[in-house]
XYZ file of C-alpha atoms in Angstrom:
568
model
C 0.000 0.000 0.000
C 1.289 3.043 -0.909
C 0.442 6.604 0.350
C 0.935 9.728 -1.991
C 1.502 13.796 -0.795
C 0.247 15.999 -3.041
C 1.273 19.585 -2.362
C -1.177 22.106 -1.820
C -0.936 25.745 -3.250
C -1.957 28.409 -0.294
C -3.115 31.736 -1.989
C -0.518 34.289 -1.676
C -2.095 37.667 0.478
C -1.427 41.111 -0.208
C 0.199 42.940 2.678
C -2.837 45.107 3.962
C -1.026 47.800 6.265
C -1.943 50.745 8.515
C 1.094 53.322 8.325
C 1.642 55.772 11.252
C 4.524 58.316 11.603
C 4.430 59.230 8.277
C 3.013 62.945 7.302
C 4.688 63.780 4.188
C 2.622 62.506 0.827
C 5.526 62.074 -1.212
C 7.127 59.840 1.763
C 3.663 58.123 2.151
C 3.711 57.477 -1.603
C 7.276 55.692 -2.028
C 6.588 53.633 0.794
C 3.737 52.396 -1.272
C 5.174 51.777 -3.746
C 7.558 49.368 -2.457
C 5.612 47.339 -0.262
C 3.221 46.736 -3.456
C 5.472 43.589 -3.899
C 5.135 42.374 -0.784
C 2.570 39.405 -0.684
C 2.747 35.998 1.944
C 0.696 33.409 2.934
C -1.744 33.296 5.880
C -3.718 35.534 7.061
C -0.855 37.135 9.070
C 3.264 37.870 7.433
C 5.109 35.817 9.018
C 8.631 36.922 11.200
C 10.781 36.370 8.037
C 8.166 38.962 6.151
C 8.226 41.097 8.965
C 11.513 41.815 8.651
C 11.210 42.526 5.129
C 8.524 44.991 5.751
C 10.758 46.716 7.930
C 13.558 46.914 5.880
C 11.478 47.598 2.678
C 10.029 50.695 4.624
C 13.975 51.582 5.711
C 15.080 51.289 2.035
C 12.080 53.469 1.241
C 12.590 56.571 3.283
C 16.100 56.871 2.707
C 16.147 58.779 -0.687
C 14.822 61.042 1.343
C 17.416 61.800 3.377
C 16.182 59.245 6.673
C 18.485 57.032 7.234
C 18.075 56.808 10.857
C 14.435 55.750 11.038
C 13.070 53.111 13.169
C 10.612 51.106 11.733
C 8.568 48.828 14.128
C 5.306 46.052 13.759
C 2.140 45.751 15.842
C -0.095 42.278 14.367
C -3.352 43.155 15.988
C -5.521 40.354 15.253
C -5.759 40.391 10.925
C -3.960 44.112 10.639
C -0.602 45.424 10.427
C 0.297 48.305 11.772
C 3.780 50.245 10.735
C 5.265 52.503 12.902
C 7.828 54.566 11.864
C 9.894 57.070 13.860
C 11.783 59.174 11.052
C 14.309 60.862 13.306
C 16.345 63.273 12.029
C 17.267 63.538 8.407
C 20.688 64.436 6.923
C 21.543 67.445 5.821
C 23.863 68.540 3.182
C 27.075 69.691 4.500
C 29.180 70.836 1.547
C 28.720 70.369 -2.210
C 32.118 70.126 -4.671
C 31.500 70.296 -8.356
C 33.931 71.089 -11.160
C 34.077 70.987 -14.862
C 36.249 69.599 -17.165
C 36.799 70.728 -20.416
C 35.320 72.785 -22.623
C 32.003 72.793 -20.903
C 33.872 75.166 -18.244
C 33.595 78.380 -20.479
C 30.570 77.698 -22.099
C 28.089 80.103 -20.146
C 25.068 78.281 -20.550
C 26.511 74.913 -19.676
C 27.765 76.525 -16.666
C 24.840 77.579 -15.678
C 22.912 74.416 -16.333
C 26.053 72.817 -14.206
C 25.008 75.124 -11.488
C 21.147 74.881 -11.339
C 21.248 71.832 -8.959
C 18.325 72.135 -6.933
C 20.335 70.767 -3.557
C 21.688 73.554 -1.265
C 23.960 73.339 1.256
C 21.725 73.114 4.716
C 18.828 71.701 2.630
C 17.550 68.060 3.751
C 19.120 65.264 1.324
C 16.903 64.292 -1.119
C 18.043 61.665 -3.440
C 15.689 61.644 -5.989
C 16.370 65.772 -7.153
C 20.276 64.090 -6.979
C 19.474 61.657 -9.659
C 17.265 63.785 -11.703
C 19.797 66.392 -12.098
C 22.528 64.022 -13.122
C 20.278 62.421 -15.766
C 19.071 65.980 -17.064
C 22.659 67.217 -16.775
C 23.655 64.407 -19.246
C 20.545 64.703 -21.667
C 21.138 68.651 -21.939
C 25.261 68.312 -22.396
C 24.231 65.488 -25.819
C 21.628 67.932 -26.967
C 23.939 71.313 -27.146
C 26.822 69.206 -28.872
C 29.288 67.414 -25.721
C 28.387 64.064 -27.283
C 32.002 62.990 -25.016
C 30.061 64.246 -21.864
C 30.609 61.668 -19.056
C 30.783 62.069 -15.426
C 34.293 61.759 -13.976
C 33.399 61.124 -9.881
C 29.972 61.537 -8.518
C 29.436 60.371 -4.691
C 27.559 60.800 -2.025
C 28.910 60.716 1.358
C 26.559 59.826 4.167
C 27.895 60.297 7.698
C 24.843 59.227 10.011
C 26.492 59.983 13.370
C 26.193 63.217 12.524
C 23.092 63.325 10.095
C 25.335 65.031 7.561
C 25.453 64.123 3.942
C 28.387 65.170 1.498
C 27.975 65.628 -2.393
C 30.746 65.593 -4.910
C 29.668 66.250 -8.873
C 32.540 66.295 -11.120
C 31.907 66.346 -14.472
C 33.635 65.690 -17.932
C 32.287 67.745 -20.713
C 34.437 67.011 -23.478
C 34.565 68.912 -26.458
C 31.339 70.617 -27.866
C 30.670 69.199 -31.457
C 29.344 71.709 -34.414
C 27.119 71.253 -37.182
C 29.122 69.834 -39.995
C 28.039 69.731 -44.230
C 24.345 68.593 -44.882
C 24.750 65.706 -46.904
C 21.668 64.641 -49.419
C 21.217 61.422 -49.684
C 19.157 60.348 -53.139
C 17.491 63.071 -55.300
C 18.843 66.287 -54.822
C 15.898 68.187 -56.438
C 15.643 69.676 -52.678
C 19.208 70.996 -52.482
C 18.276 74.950 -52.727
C 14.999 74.875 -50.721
C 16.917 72.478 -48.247
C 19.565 75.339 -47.818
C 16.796 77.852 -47.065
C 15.216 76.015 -44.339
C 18.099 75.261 -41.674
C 17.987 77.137 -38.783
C 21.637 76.721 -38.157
C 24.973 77.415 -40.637
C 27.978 74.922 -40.872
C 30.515 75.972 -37.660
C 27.678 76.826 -35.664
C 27.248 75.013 -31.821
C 25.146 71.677 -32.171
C 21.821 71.740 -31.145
C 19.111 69.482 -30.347
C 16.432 71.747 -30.451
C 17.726 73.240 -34.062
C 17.720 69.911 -35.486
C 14.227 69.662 -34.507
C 13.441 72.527 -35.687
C 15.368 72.101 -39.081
C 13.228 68.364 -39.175
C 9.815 69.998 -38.472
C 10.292 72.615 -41.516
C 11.035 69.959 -44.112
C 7.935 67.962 -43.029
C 5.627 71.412 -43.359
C 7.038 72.258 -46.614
C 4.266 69.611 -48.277
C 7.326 68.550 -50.720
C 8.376 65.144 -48.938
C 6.339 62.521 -47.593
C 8.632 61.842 -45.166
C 12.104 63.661 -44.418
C 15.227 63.018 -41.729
C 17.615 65.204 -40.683
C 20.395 63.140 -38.359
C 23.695 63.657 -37.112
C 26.564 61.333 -38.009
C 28.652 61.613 -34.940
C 30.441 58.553 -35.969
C 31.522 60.198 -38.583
C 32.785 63.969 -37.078
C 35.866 65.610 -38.924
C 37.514 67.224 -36.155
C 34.813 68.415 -34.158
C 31.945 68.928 -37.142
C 29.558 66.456 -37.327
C 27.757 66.015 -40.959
C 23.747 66.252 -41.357
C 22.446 63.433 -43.078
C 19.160 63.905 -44.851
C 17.175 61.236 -45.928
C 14.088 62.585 -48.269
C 11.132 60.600 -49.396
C 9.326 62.939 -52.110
C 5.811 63.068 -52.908
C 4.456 61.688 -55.976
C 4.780 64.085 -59.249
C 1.160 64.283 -59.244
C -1.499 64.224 -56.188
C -5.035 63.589 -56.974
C -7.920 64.145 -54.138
C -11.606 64.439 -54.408
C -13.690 65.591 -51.255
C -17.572 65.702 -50.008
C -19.342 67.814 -47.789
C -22.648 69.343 -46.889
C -24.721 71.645 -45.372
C -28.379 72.675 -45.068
C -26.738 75.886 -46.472
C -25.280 74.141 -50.400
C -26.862 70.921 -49.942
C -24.027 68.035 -51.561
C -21.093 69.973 -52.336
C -17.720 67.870 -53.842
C -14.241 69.323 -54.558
C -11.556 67.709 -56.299
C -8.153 68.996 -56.423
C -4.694 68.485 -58.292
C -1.295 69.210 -56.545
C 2.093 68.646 -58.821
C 4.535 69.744 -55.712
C 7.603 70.536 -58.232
C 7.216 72.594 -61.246
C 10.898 73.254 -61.001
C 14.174 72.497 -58.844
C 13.006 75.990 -57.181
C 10.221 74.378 -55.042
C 7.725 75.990 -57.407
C 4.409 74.099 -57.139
C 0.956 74.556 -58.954
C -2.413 73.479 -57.985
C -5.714 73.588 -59.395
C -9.425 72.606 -57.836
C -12.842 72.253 -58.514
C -15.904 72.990 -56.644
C -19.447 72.242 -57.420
C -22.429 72.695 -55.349
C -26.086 73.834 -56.455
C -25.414 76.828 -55.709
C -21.955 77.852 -56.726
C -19.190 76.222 -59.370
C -15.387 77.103 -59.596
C -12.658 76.648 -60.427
C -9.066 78.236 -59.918
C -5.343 77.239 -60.897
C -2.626 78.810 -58.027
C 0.737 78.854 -59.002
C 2.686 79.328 -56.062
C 6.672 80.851 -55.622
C 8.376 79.731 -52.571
C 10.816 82.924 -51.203
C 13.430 83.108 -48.662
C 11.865 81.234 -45.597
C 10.095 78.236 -47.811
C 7.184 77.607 -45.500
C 5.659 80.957 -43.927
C 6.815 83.923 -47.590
C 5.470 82.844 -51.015
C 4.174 84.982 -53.708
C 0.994 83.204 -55.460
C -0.217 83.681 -59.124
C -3.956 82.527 -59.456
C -6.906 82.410 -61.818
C -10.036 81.246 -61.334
C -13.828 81.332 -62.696
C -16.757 81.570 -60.429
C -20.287 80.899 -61.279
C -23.151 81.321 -58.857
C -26.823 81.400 -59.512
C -28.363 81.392 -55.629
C -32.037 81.967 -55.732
C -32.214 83.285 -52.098
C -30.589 85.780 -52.569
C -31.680 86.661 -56.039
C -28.407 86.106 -57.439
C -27.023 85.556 -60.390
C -23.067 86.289 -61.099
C -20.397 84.856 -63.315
C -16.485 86.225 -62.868
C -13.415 85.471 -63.819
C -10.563 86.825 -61.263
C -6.879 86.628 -61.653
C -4.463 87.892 -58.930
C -1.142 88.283 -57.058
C -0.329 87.598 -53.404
C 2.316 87.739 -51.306
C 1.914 85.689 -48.182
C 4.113 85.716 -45.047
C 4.485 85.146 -40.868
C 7.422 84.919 -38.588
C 8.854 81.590 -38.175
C 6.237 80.104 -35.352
C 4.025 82.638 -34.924
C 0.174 82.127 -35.791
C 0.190 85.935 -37.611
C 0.094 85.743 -41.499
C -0.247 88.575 -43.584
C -0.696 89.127 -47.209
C -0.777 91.758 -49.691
C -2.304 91.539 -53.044
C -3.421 92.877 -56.325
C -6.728 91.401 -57.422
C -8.338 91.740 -61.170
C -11.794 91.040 -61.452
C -14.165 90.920 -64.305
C -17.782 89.815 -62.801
C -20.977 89.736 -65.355
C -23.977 89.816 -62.803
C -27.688 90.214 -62.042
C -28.738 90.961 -58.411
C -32.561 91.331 -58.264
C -34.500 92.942 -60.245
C -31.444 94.787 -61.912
C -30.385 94.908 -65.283
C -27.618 92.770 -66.009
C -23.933 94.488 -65.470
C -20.588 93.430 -66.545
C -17.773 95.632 -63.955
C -14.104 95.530 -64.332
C -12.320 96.203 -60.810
C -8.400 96.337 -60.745
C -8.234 95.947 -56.483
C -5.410 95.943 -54.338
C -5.931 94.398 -51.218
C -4.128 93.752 -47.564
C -4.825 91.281 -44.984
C -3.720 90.208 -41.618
C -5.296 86.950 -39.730
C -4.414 85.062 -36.804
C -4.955 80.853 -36.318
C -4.479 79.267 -33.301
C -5.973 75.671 -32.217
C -5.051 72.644 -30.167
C -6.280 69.903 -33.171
C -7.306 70.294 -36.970
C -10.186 68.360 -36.192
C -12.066 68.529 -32.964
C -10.880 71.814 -31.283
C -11.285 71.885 -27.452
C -9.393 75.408 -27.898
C -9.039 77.717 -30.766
C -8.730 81.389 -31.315
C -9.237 82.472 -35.162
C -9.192 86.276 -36.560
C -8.812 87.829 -40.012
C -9.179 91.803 -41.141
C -8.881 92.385 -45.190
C -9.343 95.395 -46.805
C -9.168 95.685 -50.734
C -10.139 98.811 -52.847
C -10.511 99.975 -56.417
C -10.557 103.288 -58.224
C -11.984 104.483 -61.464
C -8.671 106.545 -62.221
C -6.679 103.249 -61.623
C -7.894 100.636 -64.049
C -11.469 100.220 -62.575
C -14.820 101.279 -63.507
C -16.064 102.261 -60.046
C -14.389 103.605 -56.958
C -15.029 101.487 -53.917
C -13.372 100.131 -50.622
C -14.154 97.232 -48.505
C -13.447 96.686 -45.304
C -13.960 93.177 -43.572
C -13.538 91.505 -39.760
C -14.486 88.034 -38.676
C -13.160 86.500 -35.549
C -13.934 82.933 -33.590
C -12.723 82.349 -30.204
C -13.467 77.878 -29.286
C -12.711 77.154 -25.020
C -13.127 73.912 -23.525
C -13.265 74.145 -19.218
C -12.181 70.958 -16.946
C -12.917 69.195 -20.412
C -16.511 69.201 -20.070
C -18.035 73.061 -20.941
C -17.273 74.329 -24.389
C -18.077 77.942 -25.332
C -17.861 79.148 -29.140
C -18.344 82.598 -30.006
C -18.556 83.979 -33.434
C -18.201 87.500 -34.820
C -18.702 88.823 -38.653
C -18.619 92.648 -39.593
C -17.915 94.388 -42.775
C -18.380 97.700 -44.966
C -18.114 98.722 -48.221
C -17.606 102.470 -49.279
C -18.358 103.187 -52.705
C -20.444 106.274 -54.488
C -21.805 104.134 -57.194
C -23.086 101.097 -55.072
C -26.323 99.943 -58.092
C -22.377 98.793 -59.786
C -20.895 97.039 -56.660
C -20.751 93.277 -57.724
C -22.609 90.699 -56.321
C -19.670 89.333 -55.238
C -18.691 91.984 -53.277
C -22.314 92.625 -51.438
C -22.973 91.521 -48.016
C -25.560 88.634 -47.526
C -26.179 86.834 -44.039
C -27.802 83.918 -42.718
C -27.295 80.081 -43.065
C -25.629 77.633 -41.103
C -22.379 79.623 -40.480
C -24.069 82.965 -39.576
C -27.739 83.453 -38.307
C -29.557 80.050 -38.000
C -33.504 79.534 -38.681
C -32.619 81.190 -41.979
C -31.982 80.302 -45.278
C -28.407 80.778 -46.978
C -27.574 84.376 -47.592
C -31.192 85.361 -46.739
C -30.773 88.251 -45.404
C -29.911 91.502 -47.211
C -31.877 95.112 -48.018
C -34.616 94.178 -50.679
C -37.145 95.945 -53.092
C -40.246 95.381 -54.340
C -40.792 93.912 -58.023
C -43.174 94.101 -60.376
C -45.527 90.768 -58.523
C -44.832 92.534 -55.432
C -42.641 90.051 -53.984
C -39.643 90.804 -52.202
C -36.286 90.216 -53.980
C -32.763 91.229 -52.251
C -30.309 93.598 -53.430
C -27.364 93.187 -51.048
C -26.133 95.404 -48.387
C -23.706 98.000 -47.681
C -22.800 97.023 -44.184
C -22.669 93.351 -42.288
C -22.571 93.112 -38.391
C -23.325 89.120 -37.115
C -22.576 87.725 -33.451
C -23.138 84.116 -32.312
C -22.729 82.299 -28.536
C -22.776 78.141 -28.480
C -22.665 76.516 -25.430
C -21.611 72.637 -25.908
C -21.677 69.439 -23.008
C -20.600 66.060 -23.494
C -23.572 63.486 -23.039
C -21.372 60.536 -24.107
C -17.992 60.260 -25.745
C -19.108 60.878 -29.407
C -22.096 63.481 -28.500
C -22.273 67.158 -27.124
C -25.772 69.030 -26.309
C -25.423 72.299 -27.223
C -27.905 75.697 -27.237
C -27.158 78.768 -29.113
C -27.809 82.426 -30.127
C -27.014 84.353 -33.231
C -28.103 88.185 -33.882
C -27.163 90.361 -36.457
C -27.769 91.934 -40.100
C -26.537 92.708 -44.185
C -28.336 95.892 -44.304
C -27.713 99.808 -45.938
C -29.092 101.106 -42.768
C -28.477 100.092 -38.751
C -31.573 101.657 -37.759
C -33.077 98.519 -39.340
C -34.520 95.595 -37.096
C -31.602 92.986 -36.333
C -32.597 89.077 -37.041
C -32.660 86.434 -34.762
C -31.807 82.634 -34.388
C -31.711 80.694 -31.411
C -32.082 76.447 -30.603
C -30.527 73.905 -29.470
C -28.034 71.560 -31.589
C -26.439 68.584 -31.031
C -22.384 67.517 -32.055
C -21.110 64.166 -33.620
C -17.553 63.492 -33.360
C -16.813 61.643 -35.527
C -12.933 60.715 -37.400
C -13.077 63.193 -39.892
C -14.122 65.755 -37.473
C -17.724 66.890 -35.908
C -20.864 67.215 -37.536
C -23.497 69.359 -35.824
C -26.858 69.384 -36.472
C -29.536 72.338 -35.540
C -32.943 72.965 -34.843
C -33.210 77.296 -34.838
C -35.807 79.547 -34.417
C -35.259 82.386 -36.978
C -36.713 85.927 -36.211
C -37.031 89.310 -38.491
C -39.449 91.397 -39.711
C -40.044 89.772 -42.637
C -39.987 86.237 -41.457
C -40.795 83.916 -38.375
C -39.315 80.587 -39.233
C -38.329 76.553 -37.970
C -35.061 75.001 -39.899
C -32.607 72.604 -39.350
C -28.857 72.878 -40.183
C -26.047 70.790 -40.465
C -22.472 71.238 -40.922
C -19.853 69.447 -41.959
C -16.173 71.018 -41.782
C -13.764 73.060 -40.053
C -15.122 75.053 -37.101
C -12.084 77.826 -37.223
């Protein structure tokens, strides 16, 4: 007869613990964390994990400069209590640091060197120690001392005396400079490439320049992917070569876009983008928009200048056709113009100056049909600011233009226009979104029966004063049926509020306002649109829907919107 053991597994019991003595959070927290590990079996540790609690709570407060604590267990019944008497902790006594090599007149690495956050008198804390070593290191690779090492770093503990010692020296080496910028494959790029580095050949390495000089060739919209590197392996002396590694786009970029509103109805776009006409970075581009509404279509021929991504001059043409039977409009122009865009190098300014000609053949009410040539130069200044292309949570968008045309100066009326529109997005503790919306404008003209359609203010829709139609609102006149056609306004003046709150992670609630009028006059009654709305959030961005309340003198009204698109 034969009689077997089988061994039995006892579930292992995570060390439940009441700590006393202890004040300080981040103490409290460390201690945490490195009993987490701590597990036995019973339902009480036993003496040999006693002792490890103890010296687990020991090893725990020391980094913060108590190394003469006294850690002690009460077991009452099922709980464990840990007392802890932190004494006194060390204090730093002296500091020695030093700097070898070239680091030691370099005035910034000096001062970096210098920024440790220990003082002499302060209470050791080993954790500011170690972070300052490891940033000391990271910042000395960054700016160039790729040789950076640290010669003798110690701490001396002397716990008879709660004193603690600390000796830094460091090693910088020599500091590295940016070598030739080597191309690697098609060198197409080599004279934009030359206008985009923040740094010259001899100059001090630098991280943050490299990151720079790596962020402008990915916003030029020539590469599909580009790499700027250093080859330290490969320093002359003390320059270090910058290997680029380009992937271009393809000669020839085809897209072709949807969209809607309540405002167009289906609306599609399609655009072509050949990225190099030239060796020059000259690039052309030409779309096409159709909606019921409104067709166009434009060609842009753009010039890079001497910063690539933020100063361009821009050639375009384009035709326009609209035919919008709310707002009695018919117009057909051709345009061609001249811009010169540019911003500082980060900043979210851009301005522009311009010279526009425009030919526009046009009916607006019950007008006779007008052809008007305008030769306009024009001037603009906007501001674009957001935390995501997509689904802002904050966002601050503004834009002025002016443009103006004389009959002396190859233009058959005299006229200038004035424009302002401004959206401000803010998202509080994630959860209350605000979006406010202003429009104004004026035109000043003598002859305004000639002003083109184009040119004349119109409000309402989705993106101005809900509960009306697009471009519904204007100054009318009577014709012959007696029915009410529009003419267009002089003047434009529209305000909106939107409140927005999550209901689940794809959805926002949201109520709104909008006020304002197109009108020749201000003494004239301002409209109205108010409801309530709700947000999808979707991949591509949100799409809100609408329910407003539209209010003037002429009109009383229910309609729903949507909107599918950029909010700034």
């Amino acid at each position: 007869m034969f009689a077997a053991s089988v061994p039995v597994a006892l579930a292992a019991t995570t060390l439940s613990y009441e700590l006393r003595g202890v004040e300080q959070s981040a103490l409290k927290k460390n201690i945490g964390l490195y009993l987490a590990n701590i597990s036995f079996n019973g339902a009480i540790p036993d003496e040999a994990t006693q002792e490890r609690i103890i010296k687990t709570v020991n090893t725990a407060v020391q980094p913060f400069g108590y190394y003469n604590a006294e850690v002690t267990l009460q077991i009452e019944k099922e709980d464990v209590i840990i007392q802890v008497a932190l004494g006194e902790p060390l204090i730093v006594a002296n500091i020695t640091r030093e700097i070898i090599g070239e680091g030691r007149d370099d005035p910034a690495f000096r001062e970096k060197f210098n920024a440790l956050a220990i003082k002499k008198g302060d209470v050791l804390h080993q954790p500011t120690y170690e972070q300052f070593k490891s940033a000391m290191f990271n910042y000395a690779l960054s700016h160039g001392y790729f040789d950076f090492y640290w010669q003798a770093t110690r701490l001396d503990l002397v716990r008879e005396e709660n004193e603690a010692n600390v000796l830094l020296i460091a090693q910088s080496g020599r500091q590295y400079k940016f070598g030739e910028v080597r191309l690697v494959g098609d060198n197409r790029a080599k004279a934009i490439i030359g206008r985009l580095q923040p740094f010259k050949q001899g100059d001090a390495y630098s991280a943050t320049k490299l990151t720079t000089f790596n962020r402008r060739l990915n916003e030029t919209g020539y590469f599909q992917r580009a790499i700027a590197r250093p080859l330290v392996s490969q320093a002359e002396g003390a320059n270090v070569p910058i290997e680029i590694t380009l992937t271009h786009l393809p000669r020839d970029i085809f897209n072709v876009g949807g969209g809607g509103s309540s405002d167009t109805g289906p609306r599609i776009r399609g655009r072509w983008e050949r990225p190099w006409v030239n060796s020059r970075g000259h690039s052309i581009t030409g779309e096409v928009y159709l909606s019921k509404p409104e067709q166009a279509a434009s060609l842009d021929y753009r010039i890079p200048l001497e910063d690539v991504n933020n100063d361009y001059a821009s050639i375009k043409t384009s035709y326009e056709f609209e035919d919008n039977t709310t707002s009695d409009t018919k117009s057909e122009k051709l345009s061609i113009s001249a811009h010169r865009f540019w911003k500082e190098q980060d900043s979210p300014w851009q301005r522009s100056v311009s010279l526009t000609y425009d030919r526009e053949m046009f009916t607006q009410g019950i007008s006779e049909p007008q052809t008007v040539n305008l030769l306009m130069p024009g001037y603009s200044i906007g501001y674009s600011e957001s935390d995501n292309v997509l689904s802002i949570n904050q966002g601050k968008y503004f834009v002025i233009a002016m443009q103006g045309a004389h009959e002396n100066a190859g233009s058959d009326i005299s006229l200038l226009k004035v424009t302002a529109k401004a959206k401000y997005i803010a998202t509080f503790n994630n959860t209350h979104r605000i979006f406010l919306r202003a429009e104004a404008g004026a035109i000043e003209t003598e002859e305004f029966d000639r002003v083109p359609s184009s040119l004349r203010f119109f409000t309402g829709g989705d993106q101005s004063i809900r509960g009306f139609s697009y471009q519904e609102i204007a100054p009318s006149v009577l014709d012959d049926d007696g029915e009410r056609v529009l003419t267009g306004g002089k003047y434009l003046a529209t305000g909106s509020a939107e409140y927005a709150y999550p209901v689940t992670d794809n959805w926002r609630a949201a109520v709104f306002a909008d006020i304002g009028t197109a009108t020749n006059d201000f003494s004239d009654p301002l409209a109205t649109g108010y409801g309530i709305g709700a947000h999808w959030l979707t991949l591509i961005g949100p799409v809100r829907f609408y329910i407003a309340r539209g209010h003037n003198e002429f009109e009383n009204s229910w309609r729903f919107h949507f909107t599918l698109g950029p909010e700034l």
